[in-house]
């Protein structure tokens, strides 16, 4: 599952970077695919590869938290009670 997530994140990020890079090449009135230079294509390809590798690699490296419990079902993770908290609890328990 984690591989699929990493591939999807890498491909989507790569496409966004590629298209963003190409969009800068389309600036101007007389622009089109025939006006894009080889250097601009290479820059767009490098942007895709960097985004794909960076995002896919980082997504794969970060482990998933496999807890299936919702926040309401998770155990309370309160900090340990100090002496003053214990006194308050004792006072509450001693009330009639």
Coordinates of N, CA and C in Angstrom, one line a residue:
X1 N 0.8 -1.2 0.0 CA 0.0 0.0 0.0 C 0.9 1.3 0.0
X2 N 2.0 1.2 0.8 CA 2.8 2.4 0.9 C 3.5 2.7 -0.5
X3 N 3.8 1.6 -1.2 CA 4.5 1.8 -2.5 C 3.5 2.5 -3.5
X4 N 2.2 2.1 -3.5 CA 1.3 2.7 -4.3 C 1.1 4.2 -4.0
X5 N 1.1 4.5 -2.7 CA 0.9 5.9 -2.2 C 2.1 6.7 -2.7
X6 N 3.3 6.1 -2.6 CA 4.6 6.8 -2.9 C 4.6 7.1 -4.5
X7 N 4.2 6.1 -5.2 CA 4.2 6.2 -6.7 C 3.2 7.3 -7.1
X8 N 2.0 7.3 -6.5 CA 0.9 8.3 -6.8 C 1.4 9.7 -6.5
X9 N 2.0 9.8 -5.3 CA 2.4 11.1 -4.8 C 3.5 11.6 -5.8
X10 N 4.5 10.7 -6.1 CA 5.5 11.1 -7.0 C 5.1 11.5 -8.4
X11 N 4.2 10.8 -9.0 CA 3.7 11.1 -10.3 C 2.9 12.4 -10.3
X12 N 2.0 12.5 -9.3 CA 1.2 13.8 -9.3 C 2.1 15.0 -9.1
X13 N 3.0 14.9 -8.2 CA 3.9 16.0 -8.0 C 4.8 16.3 -9.2
X14 N 5.2 15.2 -9.9 CA 6.0 15.4 -11.1 C 5.3 16.0 -12.2
X15 N 4.0 15.6 -12.4 CA 3.2 16.3 -13.4 C 2.9 17.7 -13.1
X16 N 2.7 18.1 -11.9 CA 2.5 19.5 -11.5 C 3.7 20.3 -11.8
X17 N 4.9 19.7 -11.4 CA 6.1 20.5 -11.7 C 6.4 20.6 -13.2
X18 N 6.1 19.5 -13.9 CA 6.3 19.5 -15.4 C 5.5 20.6 -16.1
X19 N 4.2 20.5 -15.7 CA 3.2 21.5 -16.3 C 3.5 22.9 -15.9
X20 N 3.9 23.1 -14.7 CA 4.2 24.5 -14.2 C 5.4 25.0 -15.0
X21 N 6.4 24.1 -15.2 CA 7.6 24.5 -15.9 C 7.3 24.8 -17.4
X22 N 6.4 24.0 -18.0 CA 6.0 24.3 -19.4 C 5.1 25.6 -19.5
X23 N 4.4 25.9 -18.4 CA 3.5 27.1 -18.5 C 4.4 28.3 -18.6
X24 N 5.5 28.3 -18.0 CA 6.4 29.5 -18.1 C 6.9 29.6 -19.5
X25 N 7.1 28.5 -20.3 CA 7.5 28.6 -21.7 C 6.4 29.1 -22.6
X26 N 5.2 29.1 -22.2 CA 4.1 29.5 -23.0 C 3.7 31.0 -22.8
X27 N 4.6 31.8 -22.2 CA 4.4 33.2 -22.0 C 4.6 33.9 -23.3
X28 N 3.7 34.9 -23.5 CA 3.8 35.7 -24.8 C 2.6 35.4 -25.7
X29 N 2.5 36.3 -26.7 CA 1.4 36.3 -27.6 C 1.6 35.1 -28.6
X30 N 2.7 35.0 -29.2 CA 2.9 34.0 -30.3 C 3.6 32.8 -29.7
X31 N 2.9 32.1 -28.8 CA 3.6 30.9 -28.2 C 2.7 29.7 -28.5
X32 N 3.4 28.6 -28.5 CA 2.8 27.3 -28.7 C 3.9 26.2 -28.6
X33 N 3.5 25.0 -28.8 CA 4.5 23.9 -28.7 C 5.7 24.1 -29.6
X34 N 5.5 24.7 -30.8 CA 6.6 24.9 -31.7 C 7.6 26.0 -31.3
X35 N 7.2 26.8 -30.3 CA 8.1 27.9 -29.9 C 8.9 27.5 -28.7
X36 N 8.6 26.3 -28.1 CA 9.4 25.9 -26.9 C 10.7 25.3 -27.4
X37 N 11.8 25.8 -26.8 CA 13.1 25.3 -27.1 C 13.5 24.0 -26.5
X38 N 14.5 23.4 -26.9 CA 15.0 22.1 -26.3 C 15.4 22.3 -24.9
X39 N 16.0 23.4 -24.6 CA 16.3 23.7 -23.2 C 15.1 23.8 -22.2
X40 N 14.0 24.3 -22.7 CA 12.8 24.4 -21.9 C 12.2 23.0 -21.7
X41 N 12.3 22.2 -22.7 CA 11.8 20.8 -22.6 C 12.6 20.1 -21.5
X42 N 14.0 20.3 -21.6 CA 14.8 19.6 -20.6 C 14.6 20.1 -19.2
X43 N 14.4 21.4 -19.1 CA 14.1 22.0 -17.8 C 12.8 21.4 -17.2
X44 N 11.8 21.3 -18.1 CA 10.5 20.7 -17.6 C 10.7 19.2 -17.2
X45 N 11.5 18.5 -18.0 CA 11.8 17.1 -17.6 C 12.6 17.0 -16.3
X46 N 13.5 17.8 -16.1 CA 14.3 17.8 -14.8 C 13.4 18.2 -13.7
X47 N 12.5 19.1 -13.9 CA 11.5 19.5 -12.8 C 10.6 18.3 -12.5
X48 N 10.2 17.5 -13.5 CA 9.4 16.3 -13.2 C 10.2 15.3 -12.4
X49 N 11.5 15.0 -12.8 CA 12.3 14.0 -12.2 C 12.6 14.4 -10.7
X50 N 12.9 15.7 -10.5 CA 13.2 16.1 -9.1 C 12.0 16.0 -8.2
X51 N 10.8 16.4 -8.7 CA 9.6 16.4 -7.9 C 9.2 14.9 -7.7
X52 N 9.3 14.1 -8.8 CA 8.9 12.7 -8.6 C 9.8 12.0 -7.6
X53 N 11.1 12.2 -7.7 CA 12.0 11.5 -6.8 C 11.9 12.0 -5.4
X54 N 11.8 13.3 -5.3 CA 11.7 13.9 -3.9 C 10.5 13.5 -3.2
X55 N 9.3 13.7 -3.8 CA 8.1 13.5 -3.2 C 7.8 12.0 -3.0
X56 N 8.1 11.2 -4.1 CA 7.9 9.8 -4.0 C 8.8 9.1 -2.9
X57 N 10.1 9.6 -2.9 CA 11.0 9.0 -1.9 C 10.6 9.4 -0.5
X58 N 10.3 10.6 -0.3 CA 9.9 11.0 1.1 C 8.6 10.4 1.5
X59 N 7.6 10.2 0.6 CA 6.4 9.6 1.0 C 6.6 8.1 1.3
X60 N 7.5 7.5 0.6 CA 7.8 6.1 0.9 C 8.6 5.9 2.2
X61 N 9.4 6.9 2.5 CA 10.3 6.9 3.7 C 9.5 7.1 5.0
X62 N 8.4 7.8 5.0 CA 7.7 8.1 6.2 C 6.7 7.0 6.4
X63 N 6.8 6.4 7.6 CA 5.9 5.2 7.9 C 4.5 5.7 8.2
X64 N 3.5 4.9 7.9 CA 2.1 5.2 8.2 C 1.9 4.9 9.7
X65 N 1.0 5.6 10.3 CA 0.5 5.3 11.6 C -0.7 4.4 11.4
X66 N -0.4 3.1 11.8 CA -1.4 2.1 11.5 C -2.5 1.9 12.6
X67 N -2.7 2.9 13.4 CA -3.8 2.8 14.4 C -5.1 2.9 13.6
X68 N -6.0 2.0 13.9 CA -7.3 2.0 13.3 C -8.4 2.6 14.2
X69 N -7.9 3.1 15.3 CA -8.9 3.8 16.2 C -9.1 5.2 15.8
X70 N -10.3 5.7 16.0 CA -10.6 7.1 15.8 C -10.1 7.8 17.1
X71 N -9.9 9.1 17.0 CA -9.4 9.9 18.2 C -10.3 9.7 19.4
X72 N -11.6 9.5 19.2 CA -12.5 9.3 20.4 C -12.3 7.9 21.0
X73 N -11.8 6.9 20.2 CA -11.6 5.6 20.8 C -10.2 5.4 21.4
X74 N -9.3 6.3 21.1 CA -7.9 6.1 21.6 C -7.9 6.4 23.1
X75 N -7.0 5.6 23.8 CA -6.9 5.8 25.2 C -6.4 7.2 25.6
X76 N -6.9 7.7 26.7 CA -6.5 9.0 27.2 C -5.0 9.1 27.5
X77 N -4.3 10.0 26.9 CA -2.9 10.1 27.1 C -2.5 11.3 28.0
X78 N -3.2 11.4 29.1 CA -3.0 12.6 30.0 C -1.6 12.4 30.6
X79 N -1.0 13.5 31.0 CA 0.3 13.4 31.7 C 0.1 12.9 33.1
X80 N 1.1 12.3 33.6 CA 1.0 11.7 35.0 C 0.6 12.8 36.0
X81 N -0.2 12.4 36.9 CA -0.7 13.4 37.9 C 0.4 13.7 38.9
X82 N 0.5 15.0 39.2 CA 1.4 15.5 40.2 C 0.8 15.5 41.5
X83 N 1.5 15.9 42.6 CA 1.0 15.9 43.9 C -0.3 16.8 44.1
X84 N -0.2 18.0 43.4 CA -1.4 18.9 43.5 C -2.6 18.3 42.9
X85 N -2.5 17.5 41.8 CA -3.6 16.9 41.1 C -4.2 15.8 42.0
X86 N -3.3 15.1 42.7 CA -3.7 14.0 43.5 C -4.6 14.5 44.7
X87 N -4.2 15.7 45.2 CA -4.9 16.3 46.3 C -6.3 16.7 45.8
X88 N -6.4 17.3 44.6 CA -7.7 17.7 44.1 C -8.6 16.4 43.9
X89 N -8.0 15.4 43.4 CA -8.8 14.1 43.2 C -9.3 13.6 44.5
X90 N -8.4 13.6 45.5 CA -8.8 13.2 46.9 C -9.9 14.0 47.4
X91 N -9.9 15.3 47.2 CA -10.9 16.2 47.7 C -12.2 15.9 47.0
X92 N -12.2 15.7 45.7 CA -13.4 15.3 44.9 C -14.0 14.0 45.4
X93 N -13.2 13.1 45.7 CA -13.7 11.7 46.2 C -14.2 11.8 47.6
X94 N -13.7 12.7 48.4 CA -14.2 12.8 49.8 C -15.5 13.6 49.9
X95 N -15.9 14.2 48.9 CA -17.2 15.0 49.0 C -18.4 14.1 49.1
X96 N -19.4 14.5 49.9 CA -20.6 13.6 50.1 C -21.4 13.6 48.8

